[in-house]
Short mmCIF file of C-alpha atoms and ligand atoms in Angstrom, two decimals:
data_model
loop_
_atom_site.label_atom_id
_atom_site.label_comp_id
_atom_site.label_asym_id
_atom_site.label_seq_id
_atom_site.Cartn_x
_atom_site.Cartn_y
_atom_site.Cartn_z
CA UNK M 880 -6.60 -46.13 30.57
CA UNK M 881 -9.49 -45.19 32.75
CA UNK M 882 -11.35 -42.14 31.26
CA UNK M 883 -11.02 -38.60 32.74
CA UNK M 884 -13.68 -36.17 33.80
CA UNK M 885 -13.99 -32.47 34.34
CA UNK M 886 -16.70 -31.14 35.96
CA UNK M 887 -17.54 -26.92 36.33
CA UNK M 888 -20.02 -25.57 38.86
CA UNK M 889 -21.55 -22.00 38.35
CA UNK M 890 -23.96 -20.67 40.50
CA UNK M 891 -25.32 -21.75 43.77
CA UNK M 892 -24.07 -23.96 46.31
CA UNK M 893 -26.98 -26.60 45.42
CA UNK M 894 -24.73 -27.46 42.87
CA UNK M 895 -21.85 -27.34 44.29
CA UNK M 896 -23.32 -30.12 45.75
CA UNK M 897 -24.24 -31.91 42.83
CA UNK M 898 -20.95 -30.99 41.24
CA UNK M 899 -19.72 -33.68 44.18
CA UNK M 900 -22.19 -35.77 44.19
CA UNK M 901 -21.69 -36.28 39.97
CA UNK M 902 -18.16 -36.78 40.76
CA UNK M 903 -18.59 -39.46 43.30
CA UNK M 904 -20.47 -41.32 40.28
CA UNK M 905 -18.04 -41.37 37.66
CA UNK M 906 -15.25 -42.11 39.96
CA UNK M 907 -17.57 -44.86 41.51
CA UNK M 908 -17.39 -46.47 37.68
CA UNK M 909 -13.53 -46.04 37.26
CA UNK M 910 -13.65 -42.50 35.91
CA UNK M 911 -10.78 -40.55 37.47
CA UNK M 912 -11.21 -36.35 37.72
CA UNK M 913 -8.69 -34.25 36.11
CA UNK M 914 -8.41 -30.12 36.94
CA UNK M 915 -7.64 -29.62 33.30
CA UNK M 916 -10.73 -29.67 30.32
CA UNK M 917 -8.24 -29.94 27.34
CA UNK M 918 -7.18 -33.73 28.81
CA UNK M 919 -10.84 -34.85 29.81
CA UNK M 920 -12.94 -37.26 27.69
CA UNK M 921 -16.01 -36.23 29.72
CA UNK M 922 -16.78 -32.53 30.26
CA UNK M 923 -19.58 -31.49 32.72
CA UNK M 924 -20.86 -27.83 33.19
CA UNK M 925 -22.80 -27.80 35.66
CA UNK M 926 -25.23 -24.73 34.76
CA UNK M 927 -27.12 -21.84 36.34
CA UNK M 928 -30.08 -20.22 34.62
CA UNK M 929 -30.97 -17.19 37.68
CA UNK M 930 -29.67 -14.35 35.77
CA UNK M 931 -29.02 -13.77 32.16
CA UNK M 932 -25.31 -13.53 32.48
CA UNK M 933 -25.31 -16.46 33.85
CA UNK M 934 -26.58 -18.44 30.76
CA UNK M 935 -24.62 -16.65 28.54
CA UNK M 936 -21.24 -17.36 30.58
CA UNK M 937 -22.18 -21.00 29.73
CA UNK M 938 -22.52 -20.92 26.00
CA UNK M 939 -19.15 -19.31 25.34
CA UNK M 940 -17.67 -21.44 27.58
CA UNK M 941 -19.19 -24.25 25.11
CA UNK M 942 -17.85 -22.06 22.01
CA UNK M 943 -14.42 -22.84 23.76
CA UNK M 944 -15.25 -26.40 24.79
CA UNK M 945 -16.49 -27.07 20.86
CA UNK M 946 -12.61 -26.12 20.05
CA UNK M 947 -11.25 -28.18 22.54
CA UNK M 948 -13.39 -31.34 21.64
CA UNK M 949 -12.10 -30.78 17.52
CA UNK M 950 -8.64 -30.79 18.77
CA UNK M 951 -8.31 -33.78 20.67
CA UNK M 952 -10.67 -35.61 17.76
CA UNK M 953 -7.47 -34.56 15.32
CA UNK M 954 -5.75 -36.86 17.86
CA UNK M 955 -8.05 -39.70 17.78
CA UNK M 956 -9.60 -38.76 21.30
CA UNK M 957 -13.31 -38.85 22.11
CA UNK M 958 -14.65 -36.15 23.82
CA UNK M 959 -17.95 -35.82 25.42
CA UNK M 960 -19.63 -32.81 26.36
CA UNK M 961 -22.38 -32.84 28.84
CA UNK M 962 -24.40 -29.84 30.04
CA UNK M 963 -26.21 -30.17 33.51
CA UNK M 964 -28.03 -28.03 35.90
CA UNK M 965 -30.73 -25.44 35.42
CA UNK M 966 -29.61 -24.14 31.85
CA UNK M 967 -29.81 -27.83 31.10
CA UNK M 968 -33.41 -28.19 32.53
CA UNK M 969 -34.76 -24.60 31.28
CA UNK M 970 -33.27 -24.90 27.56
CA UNK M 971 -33.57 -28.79 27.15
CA UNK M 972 -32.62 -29.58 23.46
CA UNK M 973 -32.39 -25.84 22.28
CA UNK M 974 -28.95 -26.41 23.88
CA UNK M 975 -27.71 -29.01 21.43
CA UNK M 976 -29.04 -26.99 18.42
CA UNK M 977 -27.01 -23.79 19.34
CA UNK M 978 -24.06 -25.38 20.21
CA UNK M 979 -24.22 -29.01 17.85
CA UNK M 980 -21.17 -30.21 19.36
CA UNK M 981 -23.21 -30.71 23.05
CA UNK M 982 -23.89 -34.62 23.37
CA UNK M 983 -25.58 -35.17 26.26
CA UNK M 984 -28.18 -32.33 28.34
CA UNK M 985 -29.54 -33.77 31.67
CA UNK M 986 -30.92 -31.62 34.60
CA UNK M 987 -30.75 -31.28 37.95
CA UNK M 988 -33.24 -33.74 39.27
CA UNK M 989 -31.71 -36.78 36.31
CA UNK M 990 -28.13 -36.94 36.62
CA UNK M 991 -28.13 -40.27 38.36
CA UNK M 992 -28.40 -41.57 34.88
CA UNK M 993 -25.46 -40.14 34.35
CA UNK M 994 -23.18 -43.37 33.18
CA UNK M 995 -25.74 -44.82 31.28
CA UNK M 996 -26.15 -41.70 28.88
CA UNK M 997 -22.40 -41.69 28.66
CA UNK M 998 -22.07 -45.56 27.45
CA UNK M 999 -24.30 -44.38 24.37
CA UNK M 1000 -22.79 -45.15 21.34
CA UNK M 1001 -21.13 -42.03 19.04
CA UNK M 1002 -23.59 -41.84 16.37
CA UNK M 1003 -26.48 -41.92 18.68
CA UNK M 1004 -27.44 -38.42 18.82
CA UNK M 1005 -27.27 -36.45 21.60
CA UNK M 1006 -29.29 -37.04 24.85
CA UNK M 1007 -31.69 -35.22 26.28
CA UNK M 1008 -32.27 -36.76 29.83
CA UNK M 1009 -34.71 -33.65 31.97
CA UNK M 1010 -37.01 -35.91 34.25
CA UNK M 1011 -37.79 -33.97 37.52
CA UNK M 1012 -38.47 -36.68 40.27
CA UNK M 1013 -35.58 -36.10 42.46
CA UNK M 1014 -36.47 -39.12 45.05
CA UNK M 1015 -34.78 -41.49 42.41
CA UNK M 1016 -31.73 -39.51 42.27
CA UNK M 1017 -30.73 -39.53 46.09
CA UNK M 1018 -31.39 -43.26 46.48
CA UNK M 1019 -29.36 -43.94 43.45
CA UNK M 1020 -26.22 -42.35 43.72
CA UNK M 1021 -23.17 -43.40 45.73
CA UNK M 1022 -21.95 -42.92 48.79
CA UNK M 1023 -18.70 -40.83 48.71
CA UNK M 1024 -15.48 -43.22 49.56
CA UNK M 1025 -13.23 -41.39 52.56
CA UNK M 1026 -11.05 -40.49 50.13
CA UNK M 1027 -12.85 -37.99 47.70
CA UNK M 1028 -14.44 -37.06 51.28
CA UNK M 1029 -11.13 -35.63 52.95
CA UNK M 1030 -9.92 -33.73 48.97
CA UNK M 1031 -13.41 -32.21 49.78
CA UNK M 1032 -12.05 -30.71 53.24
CA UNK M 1033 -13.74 -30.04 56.57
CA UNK M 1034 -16.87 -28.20 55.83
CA UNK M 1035 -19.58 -30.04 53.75
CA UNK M 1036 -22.71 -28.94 52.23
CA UNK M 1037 -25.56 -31.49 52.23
CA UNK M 1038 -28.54 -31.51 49.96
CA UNK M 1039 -31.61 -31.74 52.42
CA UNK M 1040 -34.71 -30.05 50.22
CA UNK M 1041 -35.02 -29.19 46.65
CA UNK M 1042 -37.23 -27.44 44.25
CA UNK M 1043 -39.83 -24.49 45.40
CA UNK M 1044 -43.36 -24.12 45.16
CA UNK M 1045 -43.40 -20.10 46.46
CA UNK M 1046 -43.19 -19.09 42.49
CA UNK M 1047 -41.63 -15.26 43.46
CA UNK M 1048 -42.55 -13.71 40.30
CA UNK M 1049 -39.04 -12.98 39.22
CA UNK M 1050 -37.98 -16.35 39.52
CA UNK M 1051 -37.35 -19.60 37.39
CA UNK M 1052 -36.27 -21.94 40.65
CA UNK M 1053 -39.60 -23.72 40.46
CA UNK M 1054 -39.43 -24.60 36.69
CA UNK M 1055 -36.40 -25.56 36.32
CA UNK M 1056 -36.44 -27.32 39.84
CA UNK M 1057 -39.52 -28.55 40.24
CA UNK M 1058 -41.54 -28.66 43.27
CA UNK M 1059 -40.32 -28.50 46.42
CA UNK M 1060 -39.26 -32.06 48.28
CA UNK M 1061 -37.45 -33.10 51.22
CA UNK M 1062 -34.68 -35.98 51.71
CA UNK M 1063 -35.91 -38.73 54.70
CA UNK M 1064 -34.17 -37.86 57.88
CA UNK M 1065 -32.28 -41.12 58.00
CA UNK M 1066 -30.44 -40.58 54.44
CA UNK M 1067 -29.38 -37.12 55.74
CA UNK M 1068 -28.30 -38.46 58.84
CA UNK M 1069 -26.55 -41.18 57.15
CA UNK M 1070 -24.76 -38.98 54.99
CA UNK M 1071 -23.60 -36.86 57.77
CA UNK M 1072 -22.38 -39.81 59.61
CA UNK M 1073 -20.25 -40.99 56.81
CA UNK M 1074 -18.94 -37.21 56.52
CA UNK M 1075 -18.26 -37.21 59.78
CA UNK M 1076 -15.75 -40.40 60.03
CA UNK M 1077 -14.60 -38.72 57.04
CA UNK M 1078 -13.52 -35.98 59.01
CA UNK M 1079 -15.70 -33.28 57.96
CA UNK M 1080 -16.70 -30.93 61.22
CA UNK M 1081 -18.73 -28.50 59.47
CA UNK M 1082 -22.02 -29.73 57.73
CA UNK M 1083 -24.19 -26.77 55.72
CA UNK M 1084 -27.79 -28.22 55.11
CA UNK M 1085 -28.70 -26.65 51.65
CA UNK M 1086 -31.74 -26.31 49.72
CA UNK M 1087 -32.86 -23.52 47.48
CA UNK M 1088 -35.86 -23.09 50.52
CA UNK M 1089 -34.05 -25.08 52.93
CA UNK M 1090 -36.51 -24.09 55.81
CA UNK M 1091 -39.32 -25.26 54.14
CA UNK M 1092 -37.98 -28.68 54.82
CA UNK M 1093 -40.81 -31.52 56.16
CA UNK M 1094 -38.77 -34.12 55.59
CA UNK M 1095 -40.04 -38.12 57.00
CA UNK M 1096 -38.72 -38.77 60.27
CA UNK M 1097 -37.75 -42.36 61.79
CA UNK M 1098 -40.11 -41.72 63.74
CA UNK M 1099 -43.03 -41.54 61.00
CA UNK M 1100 -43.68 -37.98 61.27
CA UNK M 1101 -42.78 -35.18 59.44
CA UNK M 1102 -39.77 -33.43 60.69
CA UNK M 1103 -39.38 -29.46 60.20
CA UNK M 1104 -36.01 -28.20 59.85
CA UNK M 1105 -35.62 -26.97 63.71
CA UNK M 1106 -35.81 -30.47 64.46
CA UNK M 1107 -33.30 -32.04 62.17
CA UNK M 1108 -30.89 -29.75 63.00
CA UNK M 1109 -30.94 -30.59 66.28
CA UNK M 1110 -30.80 -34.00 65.35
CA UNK M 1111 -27.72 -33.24 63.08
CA UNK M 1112 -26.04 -31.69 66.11
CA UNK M 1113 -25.87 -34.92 67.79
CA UNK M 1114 -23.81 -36.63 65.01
CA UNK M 1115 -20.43 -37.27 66.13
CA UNK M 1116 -17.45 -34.92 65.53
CA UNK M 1117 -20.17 -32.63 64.00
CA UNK M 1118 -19.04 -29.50 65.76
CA UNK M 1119 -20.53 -27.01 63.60
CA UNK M 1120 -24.45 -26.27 61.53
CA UNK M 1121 -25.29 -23.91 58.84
CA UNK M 1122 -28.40 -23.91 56.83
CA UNK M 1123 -29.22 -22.01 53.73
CA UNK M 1124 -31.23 -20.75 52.07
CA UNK M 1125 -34.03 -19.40 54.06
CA UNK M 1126 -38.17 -18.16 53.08
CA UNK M 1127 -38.96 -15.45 55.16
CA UNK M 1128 -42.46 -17.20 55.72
CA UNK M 1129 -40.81 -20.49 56.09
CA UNK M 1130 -39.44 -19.17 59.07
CA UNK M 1131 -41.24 -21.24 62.40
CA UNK M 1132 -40.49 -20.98 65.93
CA UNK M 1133 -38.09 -24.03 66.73
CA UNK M 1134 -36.07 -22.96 63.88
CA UNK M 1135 -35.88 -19.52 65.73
CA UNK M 1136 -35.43 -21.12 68.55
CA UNK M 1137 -33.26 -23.50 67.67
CA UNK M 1138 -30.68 -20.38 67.32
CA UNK M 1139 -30.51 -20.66 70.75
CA UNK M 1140 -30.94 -23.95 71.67
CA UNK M 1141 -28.06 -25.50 69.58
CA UNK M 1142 -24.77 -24.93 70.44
CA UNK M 1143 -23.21 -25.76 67.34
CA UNK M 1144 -25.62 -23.78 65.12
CA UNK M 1145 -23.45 -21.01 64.06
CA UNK M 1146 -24.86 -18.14 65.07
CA UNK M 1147 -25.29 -16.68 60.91
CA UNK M 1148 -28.56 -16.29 58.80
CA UNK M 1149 -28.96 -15.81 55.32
CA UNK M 1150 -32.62 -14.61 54.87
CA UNK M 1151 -33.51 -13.24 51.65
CA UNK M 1152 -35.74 -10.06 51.37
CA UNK M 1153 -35.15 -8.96 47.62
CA UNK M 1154 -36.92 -5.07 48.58
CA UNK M 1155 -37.82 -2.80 51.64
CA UNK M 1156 -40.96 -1.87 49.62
CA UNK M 1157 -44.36 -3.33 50.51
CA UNK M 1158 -45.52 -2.22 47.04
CA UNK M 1159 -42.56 -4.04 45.38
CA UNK M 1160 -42.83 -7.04 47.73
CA UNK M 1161 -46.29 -7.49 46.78
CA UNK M 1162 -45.38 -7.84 43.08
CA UNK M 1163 -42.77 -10.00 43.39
CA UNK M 1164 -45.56 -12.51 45.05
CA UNK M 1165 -43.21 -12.33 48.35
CA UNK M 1166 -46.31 -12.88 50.53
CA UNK M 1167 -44.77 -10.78 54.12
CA UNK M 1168 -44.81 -6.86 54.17
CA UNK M 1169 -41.19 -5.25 55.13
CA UNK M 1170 -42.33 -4.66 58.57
CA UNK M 1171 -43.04 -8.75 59.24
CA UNK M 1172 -39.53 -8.87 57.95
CA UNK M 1173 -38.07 -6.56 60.38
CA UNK M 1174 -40.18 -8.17 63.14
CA UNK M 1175 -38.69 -11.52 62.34
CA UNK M 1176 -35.02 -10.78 62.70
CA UNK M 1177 -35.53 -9.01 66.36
CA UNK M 1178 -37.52 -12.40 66.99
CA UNK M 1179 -34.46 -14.36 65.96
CA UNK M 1180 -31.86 -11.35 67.60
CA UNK M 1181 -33.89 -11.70 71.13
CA UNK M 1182 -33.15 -15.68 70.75
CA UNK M 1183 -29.39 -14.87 69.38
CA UNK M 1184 -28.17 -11.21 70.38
CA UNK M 1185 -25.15 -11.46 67.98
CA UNK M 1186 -26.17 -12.98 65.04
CA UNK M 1187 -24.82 -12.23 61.40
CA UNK M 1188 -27.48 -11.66 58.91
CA UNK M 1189 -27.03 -11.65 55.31
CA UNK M 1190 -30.10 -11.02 52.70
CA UNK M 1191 -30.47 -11.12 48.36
CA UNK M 1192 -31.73 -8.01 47.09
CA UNK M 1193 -32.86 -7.39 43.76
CA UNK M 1194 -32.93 -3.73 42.13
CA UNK M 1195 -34.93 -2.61 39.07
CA UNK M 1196 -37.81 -5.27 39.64
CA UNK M 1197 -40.29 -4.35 36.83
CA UNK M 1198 -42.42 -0.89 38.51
CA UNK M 1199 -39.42 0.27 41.18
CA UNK M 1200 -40.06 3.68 41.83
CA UNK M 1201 -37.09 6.12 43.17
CA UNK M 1202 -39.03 5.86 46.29
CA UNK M 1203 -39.58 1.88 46.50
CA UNK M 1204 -35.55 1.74 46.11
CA UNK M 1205 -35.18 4.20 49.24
CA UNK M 1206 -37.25 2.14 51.03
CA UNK M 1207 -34.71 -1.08 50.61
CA UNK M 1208 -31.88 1.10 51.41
CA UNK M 1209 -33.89 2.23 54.79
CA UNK M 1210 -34.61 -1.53 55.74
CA UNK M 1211 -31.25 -1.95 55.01
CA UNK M 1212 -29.53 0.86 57.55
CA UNK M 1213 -32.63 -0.67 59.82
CA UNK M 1214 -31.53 -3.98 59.65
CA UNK M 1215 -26.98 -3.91 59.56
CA UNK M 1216 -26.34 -6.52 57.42
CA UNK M 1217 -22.69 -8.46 57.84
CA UNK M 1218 -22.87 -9.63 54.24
CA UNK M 1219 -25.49 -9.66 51.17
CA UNK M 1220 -25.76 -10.46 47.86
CA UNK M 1221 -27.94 -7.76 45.38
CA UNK M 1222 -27.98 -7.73 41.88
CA UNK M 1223 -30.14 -5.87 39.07
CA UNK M 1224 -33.44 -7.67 37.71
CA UNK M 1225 -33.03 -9.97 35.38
CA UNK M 1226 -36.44 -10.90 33.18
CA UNK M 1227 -36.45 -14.50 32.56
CA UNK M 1228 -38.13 -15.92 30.05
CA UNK M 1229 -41.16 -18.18 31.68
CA UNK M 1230 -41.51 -16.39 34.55
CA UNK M 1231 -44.59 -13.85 35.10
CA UNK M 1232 -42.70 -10.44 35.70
CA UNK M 1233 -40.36 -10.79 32.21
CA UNK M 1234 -43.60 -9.83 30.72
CA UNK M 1235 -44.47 -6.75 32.75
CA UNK M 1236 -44.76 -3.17 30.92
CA UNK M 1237 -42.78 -1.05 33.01
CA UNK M 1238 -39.35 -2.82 32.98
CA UNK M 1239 -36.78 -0.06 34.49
CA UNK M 1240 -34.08 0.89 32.09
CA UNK M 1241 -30.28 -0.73 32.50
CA UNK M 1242 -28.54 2.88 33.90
CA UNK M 1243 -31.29 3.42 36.62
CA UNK M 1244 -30.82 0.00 37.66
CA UNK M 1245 -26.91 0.05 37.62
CA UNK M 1246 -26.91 3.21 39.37
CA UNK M 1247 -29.31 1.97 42.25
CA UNK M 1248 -27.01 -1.39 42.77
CA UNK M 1249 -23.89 1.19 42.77
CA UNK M 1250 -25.71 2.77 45.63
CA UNK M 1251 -26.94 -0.40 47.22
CA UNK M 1252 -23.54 -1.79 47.58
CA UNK M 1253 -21.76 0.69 48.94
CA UNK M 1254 -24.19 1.04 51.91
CA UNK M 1255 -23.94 -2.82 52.04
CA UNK M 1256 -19.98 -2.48 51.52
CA UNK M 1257 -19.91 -0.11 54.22
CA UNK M 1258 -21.88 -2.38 56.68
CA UNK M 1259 -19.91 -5.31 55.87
CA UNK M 1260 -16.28 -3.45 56.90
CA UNK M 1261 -18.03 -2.13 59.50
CA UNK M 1262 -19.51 -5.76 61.03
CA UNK M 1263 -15.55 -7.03 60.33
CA UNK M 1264 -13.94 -4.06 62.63
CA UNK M 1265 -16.50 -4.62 65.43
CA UNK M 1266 -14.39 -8.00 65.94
CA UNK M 1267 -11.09 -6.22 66.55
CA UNK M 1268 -10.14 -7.16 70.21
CA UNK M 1269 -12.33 -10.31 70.33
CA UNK M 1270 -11.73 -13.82 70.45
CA UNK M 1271 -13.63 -15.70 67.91
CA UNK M 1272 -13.04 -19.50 67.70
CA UNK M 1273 -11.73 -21.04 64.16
CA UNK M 1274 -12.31 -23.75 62.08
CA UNK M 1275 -8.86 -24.25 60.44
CA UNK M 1276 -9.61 -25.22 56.80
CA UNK M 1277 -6.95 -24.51 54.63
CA UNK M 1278 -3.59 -23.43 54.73
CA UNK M 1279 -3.20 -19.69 54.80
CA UNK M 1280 -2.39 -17.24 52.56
CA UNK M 1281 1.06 -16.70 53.22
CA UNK M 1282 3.68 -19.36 54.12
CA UNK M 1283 3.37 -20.64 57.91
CA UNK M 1284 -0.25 -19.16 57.91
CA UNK M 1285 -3.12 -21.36 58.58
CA UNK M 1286 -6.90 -20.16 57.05
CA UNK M 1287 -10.38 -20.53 58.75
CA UNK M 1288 -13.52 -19.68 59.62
CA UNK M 1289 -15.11 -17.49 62.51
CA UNK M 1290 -18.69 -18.32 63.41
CA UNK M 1291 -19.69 -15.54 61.42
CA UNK M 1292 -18.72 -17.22 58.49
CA UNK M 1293 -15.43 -14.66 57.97
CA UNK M 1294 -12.31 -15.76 56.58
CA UNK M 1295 -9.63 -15.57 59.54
CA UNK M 1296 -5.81 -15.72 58.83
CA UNK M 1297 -2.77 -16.64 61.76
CA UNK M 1298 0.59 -17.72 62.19
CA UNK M 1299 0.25 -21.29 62.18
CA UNK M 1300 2.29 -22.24 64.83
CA UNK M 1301 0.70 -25.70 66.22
CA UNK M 1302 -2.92 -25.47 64.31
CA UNK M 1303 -4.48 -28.03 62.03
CA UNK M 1304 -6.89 -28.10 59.27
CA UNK M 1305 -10.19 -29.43 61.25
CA UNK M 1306 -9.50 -28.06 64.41
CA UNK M 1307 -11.32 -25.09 66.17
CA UNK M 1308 -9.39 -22.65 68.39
CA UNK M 1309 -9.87 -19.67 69.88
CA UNK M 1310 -8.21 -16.69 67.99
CA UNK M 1311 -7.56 -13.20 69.27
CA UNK M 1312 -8.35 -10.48 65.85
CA UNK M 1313 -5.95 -8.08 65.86
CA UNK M 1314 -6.81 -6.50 62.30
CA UNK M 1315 -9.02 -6.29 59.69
CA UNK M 1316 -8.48 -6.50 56.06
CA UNK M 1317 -11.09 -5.80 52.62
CA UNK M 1318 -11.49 -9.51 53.21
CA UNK M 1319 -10.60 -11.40 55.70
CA UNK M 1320 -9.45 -11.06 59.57
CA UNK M 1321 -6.06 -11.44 60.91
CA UNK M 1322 -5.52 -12.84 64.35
CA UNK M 1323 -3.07 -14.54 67.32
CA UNK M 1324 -3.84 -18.27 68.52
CA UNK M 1325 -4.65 -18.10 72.04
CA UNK M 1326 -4.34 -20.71 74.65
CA UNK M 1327 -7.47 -20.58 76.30
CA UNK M 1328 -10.77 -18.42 75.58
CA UNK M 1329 -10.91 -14.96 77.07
CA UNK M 1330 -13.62 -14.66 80.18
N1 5AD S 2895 -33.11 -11.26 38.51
C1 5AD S 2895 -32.21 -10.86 39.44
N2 5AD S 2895 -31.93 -11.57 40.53
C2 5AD S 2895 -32.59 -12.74 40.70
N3 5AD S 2895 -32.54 -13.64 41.68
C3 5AD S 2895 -33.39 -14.64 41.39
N4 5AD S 2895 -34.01 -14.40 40.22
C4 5AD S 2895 -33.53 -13.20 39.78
C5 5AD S 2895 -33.80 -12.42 38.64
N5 5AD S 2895 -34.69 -12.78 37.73
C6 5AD S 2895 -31.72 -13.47 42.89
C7 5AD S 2895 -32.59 -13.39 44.15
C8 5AD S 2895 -32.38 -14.72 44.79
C9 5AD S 2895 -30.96 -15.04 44.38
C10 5AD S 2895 -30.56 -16.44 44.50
O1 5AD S 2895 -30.88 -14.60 43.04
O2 5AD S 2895 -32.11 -12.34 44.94
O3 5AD S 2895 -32.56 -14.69 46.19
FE1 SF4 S 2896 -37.07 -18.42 43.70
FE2 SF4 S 2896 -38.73 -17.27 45.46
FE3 SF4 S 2896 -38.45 -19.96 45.44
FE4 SF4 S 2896 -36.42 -18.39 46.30
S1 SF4 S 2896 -38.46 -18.58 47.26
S2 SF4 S 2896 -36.27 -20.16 44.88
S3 SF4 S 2896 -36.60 -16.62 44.97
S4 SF4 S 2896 -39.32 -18.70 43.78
#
């Protein structure tokens, strides 16, 4: 009987990504995946080491996991439990001796070796596998078969840059990460392509500072992001581009442009500004002030009138003053957000601001994230009204919510519900919102887009 995998993603959609891309590996040497962990023989969490939470989430999942694995042994049945991702990288072999019945760690930048740590004998120990020179891993691994392509759907995220070298003092992407690196242009495009006959319409190019990218073009020169997405647009059946997520200084002028240049770069930017306060943005090692922020997005609104803009914030970085949190909530209600992410400061070990004196206490910062998202709350419902009455066109990718509704999304990157009536998954078509929910929109099919 072929063995049977289950793999977990937490955290970002990097690995998300490499949640897939582990898959396509195991099934590419007979494994076959299973949605249930109590039946697998190999269990992969794929970990996420941003926020404290975060790494604790994973070790009483492994508490539960340890069960699991001493029930099935009562059976007879091997089980292997593998830990991956950035908890894997940051913690290394402390893993295995908090929770003994780990067997194998490996980190982001490694799991190409994969198979060969799992044909280790029982009795070997467990494996510790952490190298960081992610150029092996993408010419390595396998190229998805159509099949696990189409159960993945019609939008895609694609790896194109990894690692960082900007070292935000708050942060632990570049250790556990490494430094920054970009795929060649001709394995993304290649990857794309192979999506594309696949089915897939919607590519996302991810990396944790995607626009850093400087990837090697075919042309032997090094190829900013601006340009590959343009080059991505030309793909076949490619009818839609996302990128994230995005530097604020990594921000050039053909990417800008490119916001207006590409027609199927959805017009939706995630760029991260942590704090409206030049004092806090200094000590975070953000290297812009507020104000080149807020000169950047009316750069990119002049190019693109009506784009959506999402940001991270952070509250309760080490030193926040009452004042240095009003001034995030004024760049905020200066900016309108459509959606955002904010949560409170979280020291992590290895990076330079755990250490820092004046670490604000846990009620100040809940209180100031309270605050933070309702004002982000209230701009999101308010950017999802302001579509009432217009026709946004869909990319059907799931079947709705409700029987004979079909599920999408608008170019803003909203979920959109309809009555199905003659859409398919994979096809975009112009819907008419009539209503607005906490969540998602609710619209009519029309026939043809309104003037
Ligand atoms: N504490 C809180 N939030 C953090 N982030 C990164 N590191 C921390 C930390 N130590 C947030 C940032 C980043 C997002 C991915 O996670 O806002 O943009
Ligand atoms: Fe972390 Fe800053 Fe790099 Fe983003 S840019 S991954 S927040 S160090």
């Amino acid at each position: 009987m072929p063995k049977r995998f289950f793999v977990k993603s937490y955290g970002c959609q990097m690995n998300v990504y490499d949640s897939a891309r582990m898959g396509d590996l195991l099934r590419s040497g007979g494994h076959v995946e299973t949605s249930d962990p109590a039946t697998a023989d190999v269990v992969i969490l794929n970990t996420c080491h941003i926020r404290e939470r975060a790494t604790e989430k994973i070790f009483s999942e492994l508490g539960r996991l340890r069960e699991t694995k001493l029930a099935r042994a009562a059976l007879g049945h091997e089980t292997q439990i593998v830990v991956a991702g950035c908890v894997a990288q940051a913690e290394g072999a402390e893993i295995v001796s908090r929770q003994p019945a780990v067997d194998i760690v490996v980190g982001p930048q490694a799991y190409h070796r994969l198979p060969a740590l799992l044909a280790r004998g029982p009795g070997e120990g467990a494996a510790v596998e952490l190298d960081l020179a992610a150029a092996d891993k993408f010419a390595t691994l396998p190229l998805p078969v159509r099949a696990d392509i189409r159960s993945r759907g019609v939008a895609a995220f694609v790896t194109v840059q990894e690692g960082c070298d900007k070292f935000c003092s708050f942060c632990v992407v570049p250790y556990t990460r490494g430094a920054e690196m970009s795929r060649e242009v001709a394995a993304v495009i290649g990857e794309i392509e192979n999506l594309s006959r696949a089915g897939v319409r919607e590519i996302t190019l991810i990396g944790q500072n995607v626009n850093a990218y400087h990837g090697a073009g075919p042309d032997g020169r090094t190829w900013s992001l601006g340009r590959l997405l343009a080059r991505v647009a030309a793909v076949e059946g490619i009818a839609r581009l996302r990128y994230t997520t995005s530097h604020p200084l990594d921000m050039d002028d053909e990417l800008i442009t490119a916001h207006r240049e590409i027609a199927e770069l959805m017009p939706y930017l995630h760029l991260p500004v942590q704090s409206g306060s030049d004092r806090v943005l200094a000590k975070m090692n953000r290297r812009h002030a507020a104000a080149d922020y807020l000169r950047l997005i009316e750069k990119v609104r002049r190019e693109r009138p009506d784009i959506a803009l999402s940001s991270d914030f952070i509250v309760g970085f080490p030193g926040e003053t009452r004042g240095d949190f009003e001034a995030t909530l004024a760049l905020v209600r200066e900016v309108g957000y459509a959606s955002s992410f904010s949560f409170k400061y979280s020291p992590r070990p290895g990076t330079p601001s755990a250490d820092w004196a004046e670490q604000v206490a846990d009620e100040v910062k809940a209180e100031r994230l309270a605050i933070l998202q309702a004002l982000l709350e209230e701009q999101r419902q308010a950017f999802n009204r302001s579509m009432v009455g217009r026709t946004l066109d869909v990319l059907f990718d799931k079947p709705g919510r409700h029987p004979g509704q079909i599920g999408g999304k608008s170019p803003y990157l909203q979920a959109v519900h309809v009555e199905r009536r003659d859409a398919v998954i994979g096809e975009i078509r112009p819907v008419l919102i009539t209503s607005v929910g906490p969540n998602s929109l609710t619209g009519r099919l029309v026939e043809a887009r309104a003037a």
